[in-house]
mmCIF file of C-alpha atoms in Angstrom:
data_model
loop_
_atom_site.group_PDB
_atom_site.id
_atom_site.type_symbol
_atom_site.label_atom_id
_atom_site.label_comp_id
_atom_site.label_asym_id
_atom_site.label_seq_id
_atom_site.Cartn_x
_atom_site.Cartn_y
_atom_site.Cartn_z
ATOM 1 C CA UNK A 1 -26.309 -8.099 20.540
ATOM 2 C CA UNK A 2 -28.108 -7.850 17.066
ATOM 3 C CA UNK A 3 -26.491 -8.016 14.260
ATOM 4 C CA UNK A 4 -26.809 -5.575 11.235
ATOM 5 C CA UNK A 5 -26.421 -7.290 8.168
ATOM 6 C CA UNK A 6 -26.994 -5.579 4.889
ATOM 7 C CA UNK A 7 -26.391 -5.844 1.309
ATOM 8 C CA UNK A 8 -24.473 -2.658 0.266
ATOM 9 C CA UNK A 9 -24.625 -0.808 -2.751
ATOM 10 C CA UNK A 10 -22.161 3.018 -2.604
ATOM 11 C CA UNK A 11 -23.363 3.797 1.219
ATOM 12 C CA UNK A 12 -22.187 2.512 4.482
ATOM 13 C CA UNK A 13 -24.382 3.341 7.502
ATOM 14 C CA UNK A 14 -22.774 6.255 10.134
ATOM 15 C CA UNK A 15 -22.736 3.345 12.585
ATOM 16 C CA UNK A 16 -20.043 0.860 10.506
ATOM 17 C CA UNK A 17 -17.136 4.009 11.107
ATOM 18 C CA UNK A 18 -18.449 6.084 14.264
ATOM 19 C CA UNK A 19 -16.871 3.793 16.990
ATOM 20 C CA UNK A 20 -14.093 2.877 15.290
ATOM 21 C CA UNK A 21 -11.494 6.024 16.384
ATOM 22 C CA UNK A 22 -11.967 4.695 19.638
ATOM 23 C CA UNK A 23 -9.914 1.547 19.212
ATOM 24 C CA UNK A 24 -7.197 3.378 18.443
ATOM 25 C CA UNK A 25 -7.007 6.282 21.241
ATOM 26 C CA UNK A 26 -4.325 4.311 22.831
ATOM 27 C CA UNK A 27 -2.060 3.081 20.118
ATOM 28 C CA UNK A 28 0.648 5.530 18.612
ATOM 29 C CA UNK A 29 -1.228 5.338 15.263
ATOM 30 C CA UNK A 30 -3.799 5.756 13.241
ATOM 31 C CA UNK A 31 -6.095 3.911 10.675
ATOM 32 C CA UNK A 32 -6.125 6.343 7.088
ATOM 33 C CA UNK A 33 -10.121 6.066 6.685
ATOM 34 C CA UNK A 34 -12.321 8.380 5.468
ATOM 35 C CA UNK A 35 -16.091 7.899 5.143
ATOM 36 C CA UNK A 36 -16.147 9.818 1.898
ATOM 37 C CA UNK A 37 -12.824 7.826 0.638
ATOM 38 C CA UNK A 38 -14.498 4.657 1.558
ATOM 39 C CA UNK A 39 -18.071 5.611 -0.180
ATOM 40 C CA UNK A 40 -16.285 7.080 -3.520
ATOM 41 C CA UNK A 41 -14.258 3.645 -3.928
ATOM 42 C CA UNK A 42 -17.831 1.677 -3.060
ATOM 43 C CA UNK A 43 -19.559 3.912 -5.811
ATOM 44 C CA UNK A 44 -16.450 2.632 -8.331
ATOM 45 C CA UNK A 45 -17.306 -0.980 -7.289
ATOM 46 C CA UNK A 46 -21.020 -1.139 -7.380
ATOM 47 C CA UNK A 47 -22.329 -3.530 -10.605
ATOM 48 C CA UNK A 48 -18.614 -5.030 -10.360
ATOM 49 C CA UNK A 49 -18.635 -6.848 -7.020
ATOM 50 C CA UNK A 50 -21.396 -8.248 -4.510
ATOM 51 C CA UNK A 51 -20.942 -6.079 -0.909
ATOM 52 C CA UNK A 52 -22.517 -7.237 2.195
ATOM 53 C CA UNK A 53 -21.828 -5.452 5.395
ATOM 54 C CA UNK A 54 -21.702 -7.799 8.646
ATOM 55 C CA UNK A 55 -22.040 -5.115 11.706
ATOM 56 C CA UNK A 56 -22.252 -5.762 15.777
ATOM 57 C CA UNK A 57 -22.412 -1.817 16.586
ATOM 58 C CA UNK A 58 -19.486 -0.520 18.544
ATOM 59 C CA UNK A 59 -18.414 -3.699 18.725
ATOM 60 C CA UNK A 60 -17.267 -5.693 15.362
ATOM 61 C CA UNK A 61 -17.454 -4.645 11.683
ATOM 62 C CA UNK A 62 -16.604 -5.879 8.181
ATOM 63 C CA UNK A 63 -17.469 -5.989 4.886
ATOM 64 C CA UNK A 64 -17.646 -8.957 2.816
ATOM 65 C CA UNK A 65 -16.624 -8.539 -1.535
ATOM 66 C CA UNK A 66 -17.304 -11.559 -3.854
ATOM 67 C CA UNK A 67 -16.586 -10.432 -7.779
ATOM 68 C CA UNK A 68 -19.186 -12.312 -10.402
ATOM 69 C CA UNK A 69 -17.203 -15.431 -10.682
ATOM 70 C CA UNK A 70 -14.774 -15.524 -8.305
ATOM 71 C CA UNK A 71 -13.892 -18.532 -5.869
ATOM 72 C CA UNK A 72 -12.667 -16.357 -3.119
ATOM 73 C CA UNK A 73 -14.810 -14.091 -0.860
ATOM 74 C CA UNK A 74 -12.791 -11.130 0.911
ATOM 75 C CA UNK A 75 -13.078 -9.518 3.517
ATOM 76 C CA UNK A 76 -12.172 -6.026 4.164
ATOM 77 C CA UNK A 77 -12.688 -2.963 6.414
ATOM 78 C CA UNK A 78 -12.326 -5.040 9.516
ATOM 79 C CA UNK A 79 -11.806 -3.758 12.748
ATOM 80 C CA UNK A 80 -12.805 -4.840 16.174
ATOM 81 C CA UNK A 81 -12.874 -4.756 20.164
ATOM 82 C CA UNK A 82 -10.314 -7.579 21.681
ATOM 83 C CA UNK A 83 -13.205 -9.902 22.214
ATOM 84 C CA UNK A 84 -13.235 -13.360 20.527
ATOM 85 C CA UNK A 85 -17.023 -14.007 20.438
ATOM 86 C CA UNK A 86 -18.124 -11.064 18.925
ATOM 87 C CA UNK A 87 -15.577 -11.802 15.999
ATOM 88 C CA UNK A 88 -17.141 -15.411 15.733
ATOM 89 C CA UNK A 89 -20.247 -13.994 15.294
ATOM 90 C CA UNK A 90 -19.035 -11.919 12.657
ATOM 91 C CA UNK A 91 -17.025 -14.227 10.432
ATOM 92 C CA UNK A 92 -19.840 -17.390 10.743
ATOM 93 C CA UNK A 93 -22.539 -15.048 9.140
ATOM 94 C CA UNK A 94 -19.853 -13.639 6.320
ATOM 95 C CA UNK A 95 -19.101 -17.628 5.365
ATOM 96 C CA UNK A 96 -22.510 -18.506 5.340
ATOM 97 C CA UNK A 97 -22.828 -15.953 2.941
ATOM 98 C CA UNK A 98 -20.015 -16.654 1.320
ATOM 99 C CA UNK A 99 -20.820 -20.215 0.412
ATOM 100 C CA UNK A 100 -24.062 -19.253 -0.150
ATOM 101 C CA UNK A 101 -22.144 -17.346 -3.466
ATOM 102 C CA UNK A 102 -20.412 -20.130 -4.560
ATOM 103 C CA UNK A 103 -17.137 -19.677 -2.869
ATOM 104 C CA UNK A 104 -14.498 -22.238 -1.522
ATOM 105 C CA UNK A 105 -12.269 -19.851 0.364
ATOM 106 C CA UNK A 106 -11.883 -16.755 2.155
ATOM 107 C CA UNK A 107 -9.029 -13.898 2.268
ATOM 108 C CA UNK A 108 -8.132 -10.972 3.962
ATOM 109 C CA UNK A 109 -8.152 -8.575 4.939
ATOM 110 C CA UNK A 110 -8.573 -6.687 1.494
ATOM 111 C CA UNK A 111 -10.476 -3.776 0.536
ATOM 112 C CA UNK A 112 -10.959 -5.124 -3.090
ATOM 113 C CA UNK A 113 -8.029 -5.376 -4.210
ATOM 114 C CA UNK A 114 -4.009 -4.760 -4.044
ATOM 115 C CA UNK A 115 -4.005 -1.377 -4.493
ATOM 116 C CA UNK A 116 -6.165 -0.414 -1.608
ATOM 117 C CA UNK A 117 -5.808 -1.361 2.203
ATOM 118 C CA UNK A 118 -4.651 -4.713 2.688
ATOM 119 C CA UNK A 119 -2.075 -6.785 4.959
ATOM 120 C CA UNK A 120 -2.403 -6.964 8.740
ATOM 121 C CA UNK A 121 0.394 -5.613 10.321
ATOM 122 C CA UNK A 122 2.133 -8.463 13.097
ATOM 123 C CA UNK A 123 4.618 -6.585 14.659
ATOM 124 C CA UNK A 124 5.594 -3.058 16.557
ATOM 125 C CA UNK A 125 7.971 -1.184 14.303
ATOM 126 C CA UNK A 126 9.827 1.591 16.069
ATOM 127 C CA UNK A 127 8.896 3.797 13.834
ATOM 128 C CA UNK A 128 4.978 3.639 14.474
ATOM 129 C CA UNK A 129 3.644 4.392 11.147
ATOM 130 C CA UNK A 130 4.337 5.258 7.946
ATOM 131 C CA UNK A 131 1.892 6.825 5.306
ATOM 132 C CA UNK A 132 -0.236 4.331 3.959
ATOM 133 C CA UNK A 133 1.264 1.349 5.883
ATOM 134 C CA UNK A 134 -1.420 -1.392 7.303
ATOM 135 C CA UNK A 135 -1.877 -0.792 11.036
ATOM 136 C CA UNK A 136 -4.118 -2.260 13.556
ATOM 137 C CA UNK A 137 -4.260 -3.826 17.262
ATOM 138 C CA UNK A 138 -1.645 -5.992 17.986
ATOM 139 C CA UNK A 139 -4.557 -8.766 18.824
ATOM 140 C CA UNK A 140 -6.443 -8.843 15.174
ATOM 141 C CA UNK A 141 -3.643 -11.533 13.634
ATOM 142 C CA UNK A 142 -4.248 -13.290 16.903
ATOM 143 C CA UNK A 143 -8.409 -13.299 16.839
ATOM 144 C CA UNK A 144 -7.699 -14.429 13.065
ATOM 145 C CA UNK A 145 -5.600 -17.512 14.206
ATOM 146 C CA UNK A 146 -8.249 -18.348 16.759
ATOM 147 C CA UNK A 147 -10.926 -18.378 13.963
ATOM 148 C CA UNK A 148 -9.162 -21.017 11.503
ATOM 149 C CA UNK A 149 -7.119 -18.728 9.904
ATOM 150 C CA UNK A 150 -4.100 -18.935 8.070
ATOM 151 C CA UNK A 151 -1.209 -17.008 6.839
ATOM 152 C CA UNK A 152 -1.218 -17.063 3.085
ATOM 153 C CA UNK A 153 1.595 -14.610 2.376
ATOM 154 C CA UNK A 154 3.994 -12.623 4.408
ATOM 155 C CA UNK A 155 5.356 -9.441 3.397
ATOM 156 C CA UNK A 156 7.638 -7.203 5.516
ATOM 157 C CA UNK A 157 9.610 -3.306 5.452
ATOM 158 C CA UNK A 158 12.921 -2.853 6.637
ATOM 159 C CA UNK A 159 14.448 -0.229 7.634
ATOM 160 C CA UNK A 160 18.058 0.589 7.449
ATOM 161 C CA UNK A 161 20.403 4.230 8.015
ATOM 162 C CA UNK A 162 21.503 5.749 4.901
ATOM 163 C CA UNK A 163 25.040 6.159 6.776
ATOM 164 C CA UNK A 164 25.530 1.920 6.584
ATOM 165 C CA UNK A 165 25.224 2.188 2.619
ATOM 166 C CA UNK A 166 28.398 2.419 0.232
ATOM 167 C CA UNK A 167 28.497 5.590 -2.238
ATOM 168 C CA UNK A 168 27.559 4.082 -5.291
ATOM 169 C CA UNK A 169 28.465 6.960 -7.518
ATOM 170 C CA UNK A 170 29.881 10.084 -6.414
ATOM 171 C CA UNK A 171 27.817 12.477 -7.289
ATOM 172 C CA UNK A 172 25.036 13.036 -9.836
ATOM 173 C CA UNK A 173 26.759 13.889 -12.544
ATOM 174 C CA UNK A 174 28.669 11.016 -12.666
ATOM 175 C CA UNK A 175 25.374 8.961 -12.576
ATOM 176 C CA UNK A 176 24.225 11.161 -15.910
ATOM 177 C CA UNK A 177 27.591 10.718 -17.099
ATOM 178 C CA UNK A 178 26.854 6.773 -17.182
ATOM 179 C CA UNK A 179 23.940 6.566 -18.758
ATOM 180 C CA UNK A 180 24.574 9.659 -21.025
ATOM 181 C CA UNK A 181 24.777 6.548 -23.999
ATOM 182 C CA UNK A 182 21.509 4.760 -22.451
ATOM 183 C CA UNK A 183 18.191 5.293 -24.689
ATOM 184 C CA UNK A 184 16.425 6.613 -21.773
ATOM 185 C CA UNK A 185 15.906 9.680 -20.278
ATOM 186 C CA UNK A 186 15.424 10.779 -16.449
ATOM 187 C CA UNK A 187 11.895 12.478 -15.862
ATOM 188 C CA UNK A 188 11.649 13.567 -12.519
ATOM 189 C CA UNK A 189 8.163 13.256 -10.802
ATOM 190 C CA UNK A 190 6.015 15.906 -9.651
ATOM 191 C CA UNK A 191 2.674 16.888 -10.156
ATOM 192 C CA UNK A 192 2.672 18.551 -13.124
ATOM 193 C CA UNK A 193 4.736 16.338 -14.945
ATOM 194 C CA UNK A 194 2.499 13.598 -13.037
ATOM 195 C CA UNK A 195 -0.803 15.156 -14.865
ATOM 196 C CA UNK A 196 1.197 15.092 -18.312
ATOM 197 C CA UNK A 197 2.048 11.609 -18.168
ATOM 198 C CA UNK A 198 -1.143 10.664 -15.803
ATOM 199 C CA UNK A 199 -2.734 8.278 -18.978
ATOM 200 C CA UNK A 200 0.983 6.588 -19.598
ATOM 201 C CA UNK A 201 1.793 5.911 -16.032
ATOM 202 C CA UNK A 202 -1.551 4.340 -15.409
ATOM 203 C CA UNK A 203 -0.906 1.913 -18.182
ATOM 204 C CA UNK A 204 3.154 1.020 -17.028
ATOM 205 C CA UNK A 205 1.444 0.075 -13.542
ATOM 206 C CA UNK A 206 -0.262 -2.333 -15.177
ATOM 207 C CA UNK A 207 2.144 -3.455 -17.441
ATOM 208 C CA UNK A 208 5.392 -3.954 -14.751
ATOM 209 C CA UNK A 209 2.872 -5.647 -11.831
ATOM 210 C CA UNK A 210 0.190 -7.243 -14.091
ATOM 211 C CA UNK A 211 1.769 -10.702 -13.572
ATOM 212 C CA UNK A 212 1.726 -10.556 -9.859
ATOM 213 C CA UNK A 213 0.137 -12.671 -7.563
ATOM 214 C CA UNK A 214 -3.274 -11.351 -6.484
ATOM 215 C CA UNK A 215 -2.822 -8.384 -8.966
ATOM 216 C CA UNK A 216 -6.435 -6.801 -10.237
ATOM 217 C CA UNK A 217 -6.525 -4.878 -12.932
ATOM 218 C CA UNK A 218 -8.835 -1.675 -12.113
ATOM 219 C CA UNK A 219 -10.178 1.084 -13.845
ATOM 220 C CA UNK A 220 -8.107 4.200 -14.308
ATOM 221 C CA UNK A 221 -10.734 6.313 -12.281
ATOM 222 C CA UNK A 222 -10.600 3.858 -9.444
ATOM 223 C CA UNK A 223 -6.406 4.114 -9.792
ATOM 224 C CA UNK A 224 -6.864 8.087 -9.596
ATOM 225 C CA UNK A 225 -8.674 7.801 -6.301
ATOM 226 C CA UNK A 226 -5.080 6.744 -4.799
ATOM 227 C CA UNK A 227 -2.226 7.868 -7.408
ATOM 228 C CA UNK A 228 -3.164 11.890 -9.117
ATOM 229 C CA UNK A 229 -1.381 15.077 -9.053
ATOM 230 C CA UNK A 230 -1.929 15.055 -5.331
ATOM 231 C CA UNK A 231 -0.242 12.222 -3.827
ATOM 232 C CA UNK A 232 2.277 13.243 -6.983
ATOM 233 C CA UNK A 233 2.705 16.629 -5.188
ATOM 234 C CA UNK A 234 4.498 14.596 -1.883
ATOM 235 C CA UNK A 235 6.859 12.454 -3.677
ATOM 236 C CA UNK A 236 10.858 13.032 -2.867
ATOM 237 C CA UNK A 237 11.574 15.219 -5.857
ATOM 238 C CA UNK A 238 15.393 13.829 -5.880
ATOM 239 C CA UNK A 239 14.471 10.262 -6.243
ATOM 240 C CA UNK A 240 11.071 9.850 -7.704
ATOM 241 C CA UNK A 241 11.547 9.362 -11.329
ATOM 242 C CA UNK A 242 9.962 8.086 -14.540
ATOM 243 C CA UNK A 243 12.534 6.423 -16.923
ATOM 244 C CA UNK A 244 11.149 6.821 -20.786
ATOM 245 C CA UNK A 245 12.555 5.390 -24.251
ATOM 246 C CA UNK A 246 14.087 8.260 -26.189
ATOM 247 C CA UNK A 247 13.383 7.577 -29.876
ATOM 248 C CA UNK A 248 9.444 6.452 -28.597
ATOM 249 C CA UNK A 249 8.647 8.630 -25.367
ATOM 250 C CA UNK A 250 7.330 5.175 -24.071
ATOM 251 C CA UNK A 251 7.561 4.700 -20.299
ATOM 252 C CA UNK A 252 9.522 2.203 -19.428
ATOM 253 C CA UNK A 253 9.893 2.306 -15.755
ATOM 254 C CA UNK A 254 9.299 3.888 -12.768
ATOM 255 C CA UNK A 255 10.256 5.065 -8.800
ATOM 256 C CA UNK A 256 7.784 6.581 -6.530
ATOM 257 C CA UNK A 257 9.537 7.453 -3.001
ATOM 258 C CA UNK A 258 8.846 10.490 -0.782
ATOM 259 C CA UNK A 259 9.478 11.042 2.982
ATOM 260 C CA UNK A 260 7.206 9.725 5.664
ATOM 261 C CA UNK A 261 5.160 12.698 6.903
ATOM 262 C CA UNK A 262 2.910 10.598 9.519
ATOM 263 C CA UNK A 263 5.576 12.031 12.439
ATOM 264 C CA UNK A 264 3.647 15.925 11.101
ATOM 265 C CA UNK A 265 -0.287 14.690 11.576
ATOM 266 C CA UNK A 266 -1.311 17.120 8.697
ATOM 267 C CA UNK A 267 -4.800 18.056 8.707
ATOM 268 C CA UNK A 268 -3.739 18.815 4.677
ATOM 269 C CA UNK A 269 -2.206 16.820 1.705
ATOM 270 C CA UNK A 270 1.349 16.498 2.113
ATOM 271 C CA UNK A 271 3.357 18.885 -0.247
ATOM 272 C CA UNK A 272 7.059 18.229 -0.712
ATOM 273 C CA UNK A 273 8.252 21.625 -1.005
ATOM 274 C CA UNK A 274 6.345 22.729 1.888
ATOM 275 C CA UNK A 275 6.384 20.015 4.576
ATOM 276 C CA UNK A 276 9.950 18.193 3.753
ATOM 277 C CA UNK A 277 11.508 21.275 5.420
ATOM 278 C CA UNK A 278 9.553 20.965 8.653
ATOM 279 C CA UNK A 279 10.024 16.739 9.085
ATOM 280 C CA UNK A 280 13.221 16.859 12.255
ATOM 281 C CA UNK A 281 13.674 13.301 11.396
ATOM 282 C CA UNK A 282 13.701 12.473 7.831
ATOM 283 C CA UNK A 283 12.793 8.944 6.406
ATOM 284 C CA UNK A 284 12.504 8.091 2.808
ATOM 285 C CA UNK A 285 10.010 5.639 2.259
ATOM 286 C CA UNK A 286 10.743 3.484 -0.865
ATOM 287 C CA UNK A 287 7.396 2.245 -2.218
ATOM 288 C CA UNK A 288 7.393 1.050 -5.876
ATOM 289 C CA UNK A 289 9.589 0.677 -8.112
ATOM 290 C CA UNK A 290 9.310 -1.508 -11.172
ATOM 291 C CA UNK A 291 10.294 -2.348 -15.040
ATOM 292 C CA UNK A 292 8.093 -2.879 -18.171
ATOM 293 C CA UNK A 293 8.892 -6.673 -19.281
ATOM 294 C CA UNK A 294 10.201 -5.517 -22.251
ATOM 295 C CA UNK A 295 13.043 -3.738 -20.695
ATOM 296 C CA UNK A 296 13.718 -6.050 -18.239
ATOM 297 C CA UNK A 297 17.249 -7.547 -18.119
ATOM 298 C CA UNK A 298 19.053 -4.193 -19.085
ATOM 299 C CA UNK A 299 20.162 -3.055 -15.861
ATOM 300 C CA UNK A 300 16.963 -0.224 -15.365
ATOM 301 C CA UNK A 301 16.373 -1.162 -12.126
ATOM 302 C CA UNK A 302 19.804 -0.296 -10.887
ATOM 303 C CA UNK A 303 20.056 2.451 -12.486
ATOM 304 C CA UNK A 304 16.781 3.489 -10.603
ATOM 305 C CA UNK A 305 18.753 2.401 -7.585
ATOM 306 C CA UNK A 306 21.125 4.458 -7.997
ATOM 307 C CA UNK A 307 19.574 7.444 -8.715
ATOM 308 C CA UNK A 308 17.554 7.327 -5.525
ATOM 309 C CA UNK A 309 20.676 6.014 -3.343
ATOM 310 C CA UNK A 310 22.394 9.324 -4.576
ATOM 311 C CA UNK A 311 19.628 11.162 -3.092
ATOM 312 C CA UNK A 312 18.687 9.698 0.132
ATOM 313 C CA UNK A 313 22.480 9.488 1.485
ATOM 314 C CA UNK A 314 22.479 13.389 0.880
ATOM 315 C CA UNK A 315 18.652 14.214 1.716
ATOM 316 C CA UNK A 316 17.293 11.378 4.771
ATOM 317 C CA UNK A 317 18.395 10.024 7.731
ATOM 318 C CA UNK A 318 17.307 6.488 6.951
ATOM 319 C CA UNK A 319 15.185 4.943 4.411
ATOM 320 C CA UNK A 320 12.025 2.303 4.798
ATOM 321 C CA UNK A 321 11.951 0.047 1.818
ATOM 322 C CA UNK A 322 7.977 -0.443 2.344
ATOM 323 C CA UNK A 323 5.304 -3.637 2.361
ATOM 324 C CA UNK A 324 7.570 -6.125 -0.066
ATOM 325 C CA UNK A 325 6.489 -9.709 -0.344
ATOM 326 C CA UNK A 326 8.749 -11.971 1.573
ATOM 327 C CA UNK A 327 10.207 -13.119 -1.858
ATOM 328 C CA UNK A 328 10.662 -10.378 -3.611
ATOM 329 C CA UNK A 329 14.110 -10.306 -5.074
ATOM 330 C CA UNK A 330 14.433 -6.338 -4.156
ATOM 331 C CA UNK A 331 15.171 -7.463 -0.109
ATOM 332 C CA UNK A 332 18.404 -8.760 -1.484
ATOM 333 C CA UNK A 333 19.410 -5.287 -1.548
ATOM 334 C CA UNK A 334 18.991 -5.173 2.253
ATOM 335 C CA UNK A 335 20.545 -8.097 3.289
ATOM 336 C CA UNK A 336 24.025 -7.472 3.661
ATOM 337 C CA UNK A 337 22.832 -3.864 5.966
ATOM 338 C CA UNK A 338 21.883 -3.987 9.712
ATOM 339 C CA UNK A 339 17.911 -3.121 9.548
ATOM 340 C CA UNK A 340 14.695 -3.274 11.606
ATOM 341 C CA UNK A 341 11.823 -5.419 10.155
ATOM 342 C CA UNK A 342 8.180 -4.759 10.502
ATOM 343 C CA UNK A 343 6.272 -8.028 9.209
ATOM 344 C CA UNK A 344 2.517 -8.053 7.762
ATOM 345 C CA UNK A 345 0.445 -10.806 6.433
ATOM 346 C CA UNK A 346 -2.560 -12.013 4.362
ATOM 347 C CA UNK A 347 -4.761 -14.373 6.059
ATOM 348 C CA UNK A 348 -7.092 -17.217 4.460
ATOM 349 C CA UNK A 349 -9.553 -20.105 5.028
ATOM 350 C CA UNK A 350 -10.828 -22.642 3.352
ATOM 351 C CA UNK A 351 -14.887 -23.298 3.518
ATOM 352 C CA UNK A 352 -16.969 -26.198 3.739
#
């Protein structure tokens, strides 16, 4: 079979997505990828990173990213039948290409960066999917390993029933009562007060995860492709929250959680107030939560703890702290609970 190689600039041919629904008519879940998602985010990268698309129609697809500069070559948007040599194929013409841009390594799979699709997912989770979590055919971490891959970093969700954890405070007011003294006020998320603080919270993302490994800074329109008044519109209005300095109005950290709606397929944006009341089993999915440096070491990040705990032991039937890197010192809160792991991983290669 020929392959179509092709430098991209904001368009991907019809051919790169039209067989890829296919792959997946058997599995309990589902990729989230849009053609016009996946073109808007291309049109944001073009002049900042060098695209190639490596395509075997109906076959094998991906898309090689190099940034001016960088060592590392990525690969992203990868998806594939369960055959070995047609993979080969695929990933010797994207190394070629990569060396031929001055790279020593290879990584993925990553569409860009961090905050878009990234991670394979290794294992089955009982819970199938949850929104935005990496899925795929159990045999792509497998066709990686057989091409020379390795795992750079792990990263897993757990999963634990809100009935196994302690009441923390009693009731709400007793949480206001404690922090009643604390220079920072409670402002609950939604998407109005989402579009008020839109400029601010775009900056405090940088700010708490800057110092990450693998973090990218991007630009706020490519940030408002994922995080705007919409997705702001579906967040768990008892537990998502914005913590901001009194005598400043600075943000100083923040909790984005709302309920996993995958279990509804909408054919529409998720809307709290509307689709929380039809969900039979409810999950709260716990996705970021974070501190400005400057306020670190002050407690914040129990106190966001707490609020949400308050919430989800009254509002869900279990909660999925989501896609945390196998040393992040938030899984200690989950240790001492009984809870159901999903794992996912980063793979790399070296070149040459």
């Amino acid at each position: 079979m020929t392959m179509m190689v092709q430098d991209i600039e904001r368009q991907l041919p019809p051919a790169f997505f039209d067989w890829v629904p296919a792959l997946y008519q058997q599995l309990p879940y589902q990729p989230e990828e849009s053609p016009e998602k996946v073109h808007a985010l291309l049109a944001l990268q073009h002049g900042q990173t060098r695209m190639r698309m490596f395509l075997l129609p109906g076959k094998a697809r991906l898309l090689g990213m190099v940034r001016p500069g960088s060592k590392t070559a990525l690969f992203g948007f990868w998806e594939g039948e369960n055959d070995l040599e047609s993979h080969a194929q695929l990933f010797v013409a994207f190394e070629q290409w990569a060396l031929e841009q001055g790279c020593e390594q290879v990584e993925g799979p990553k569409n860009f960066n961090t905050f878009h699709a990234y991670r394979l997912r290794t294992s089955e989770p009982s819970w199938q999917q949850f929104n935005r979590e990496p899925v795929n055919p159990p045999y792509y971490p497998v066709l990686l390993q057989a091409l020379g891959f390795e795992v750079l970093h792990h990263f897993e969700s757990r999963k634990i029933s809100t009935s196994v954890v302690p009441e923390v405070y009693g009731s709400k007011q007793q949480l206001v009562d404690s922090v009643k003294d604390l220079p920072f006020a409670f402002i609950p998320l939604n998407a109005q007060s989402w579009q008020t603080h839109a400029a601010a919270i775009y900056e405090l993302v940088g700010e708490i995860f800057g110092q990450n490994p693998g973090y990218q800074a991007i630009s706020r329109a490519e940030f408002e492709l994922l995080y705007n008044a919409e997705y702001a519109a579906m967040l768990c209005r008892h537990s998502s929250v914005l913590l901001a300095e009194r005598s400043s109005g600075r943000l100083v950290a923040i909790s984005l959680c709302h309920p996993n709606y995958s279990p509804l397929k909408l054919s529409e944006p998720a809307v709290f107030e509307k689709h929380y009341p039809l969900l039979k089993h409810r999950t709260l999915l716990a996705k970021t939560q974070g501190v400005h440096p400057h306020y670190r070491q002050q407690g914040l990040m129990n106190y966001l703890g707490a609020y949400g705990m308050l919430s989800f032991r009254q509002f869900y039937d279990d909660i999925i702290f989501c896609l945390m890197r196998h040393d992040n010192p938030s899984l200690r809160f989950t240790d001492p609970f009984p809870y159901e792991r999903a794992a996912y991983a980063v793979y790399g290669k070296g070149l040459g």
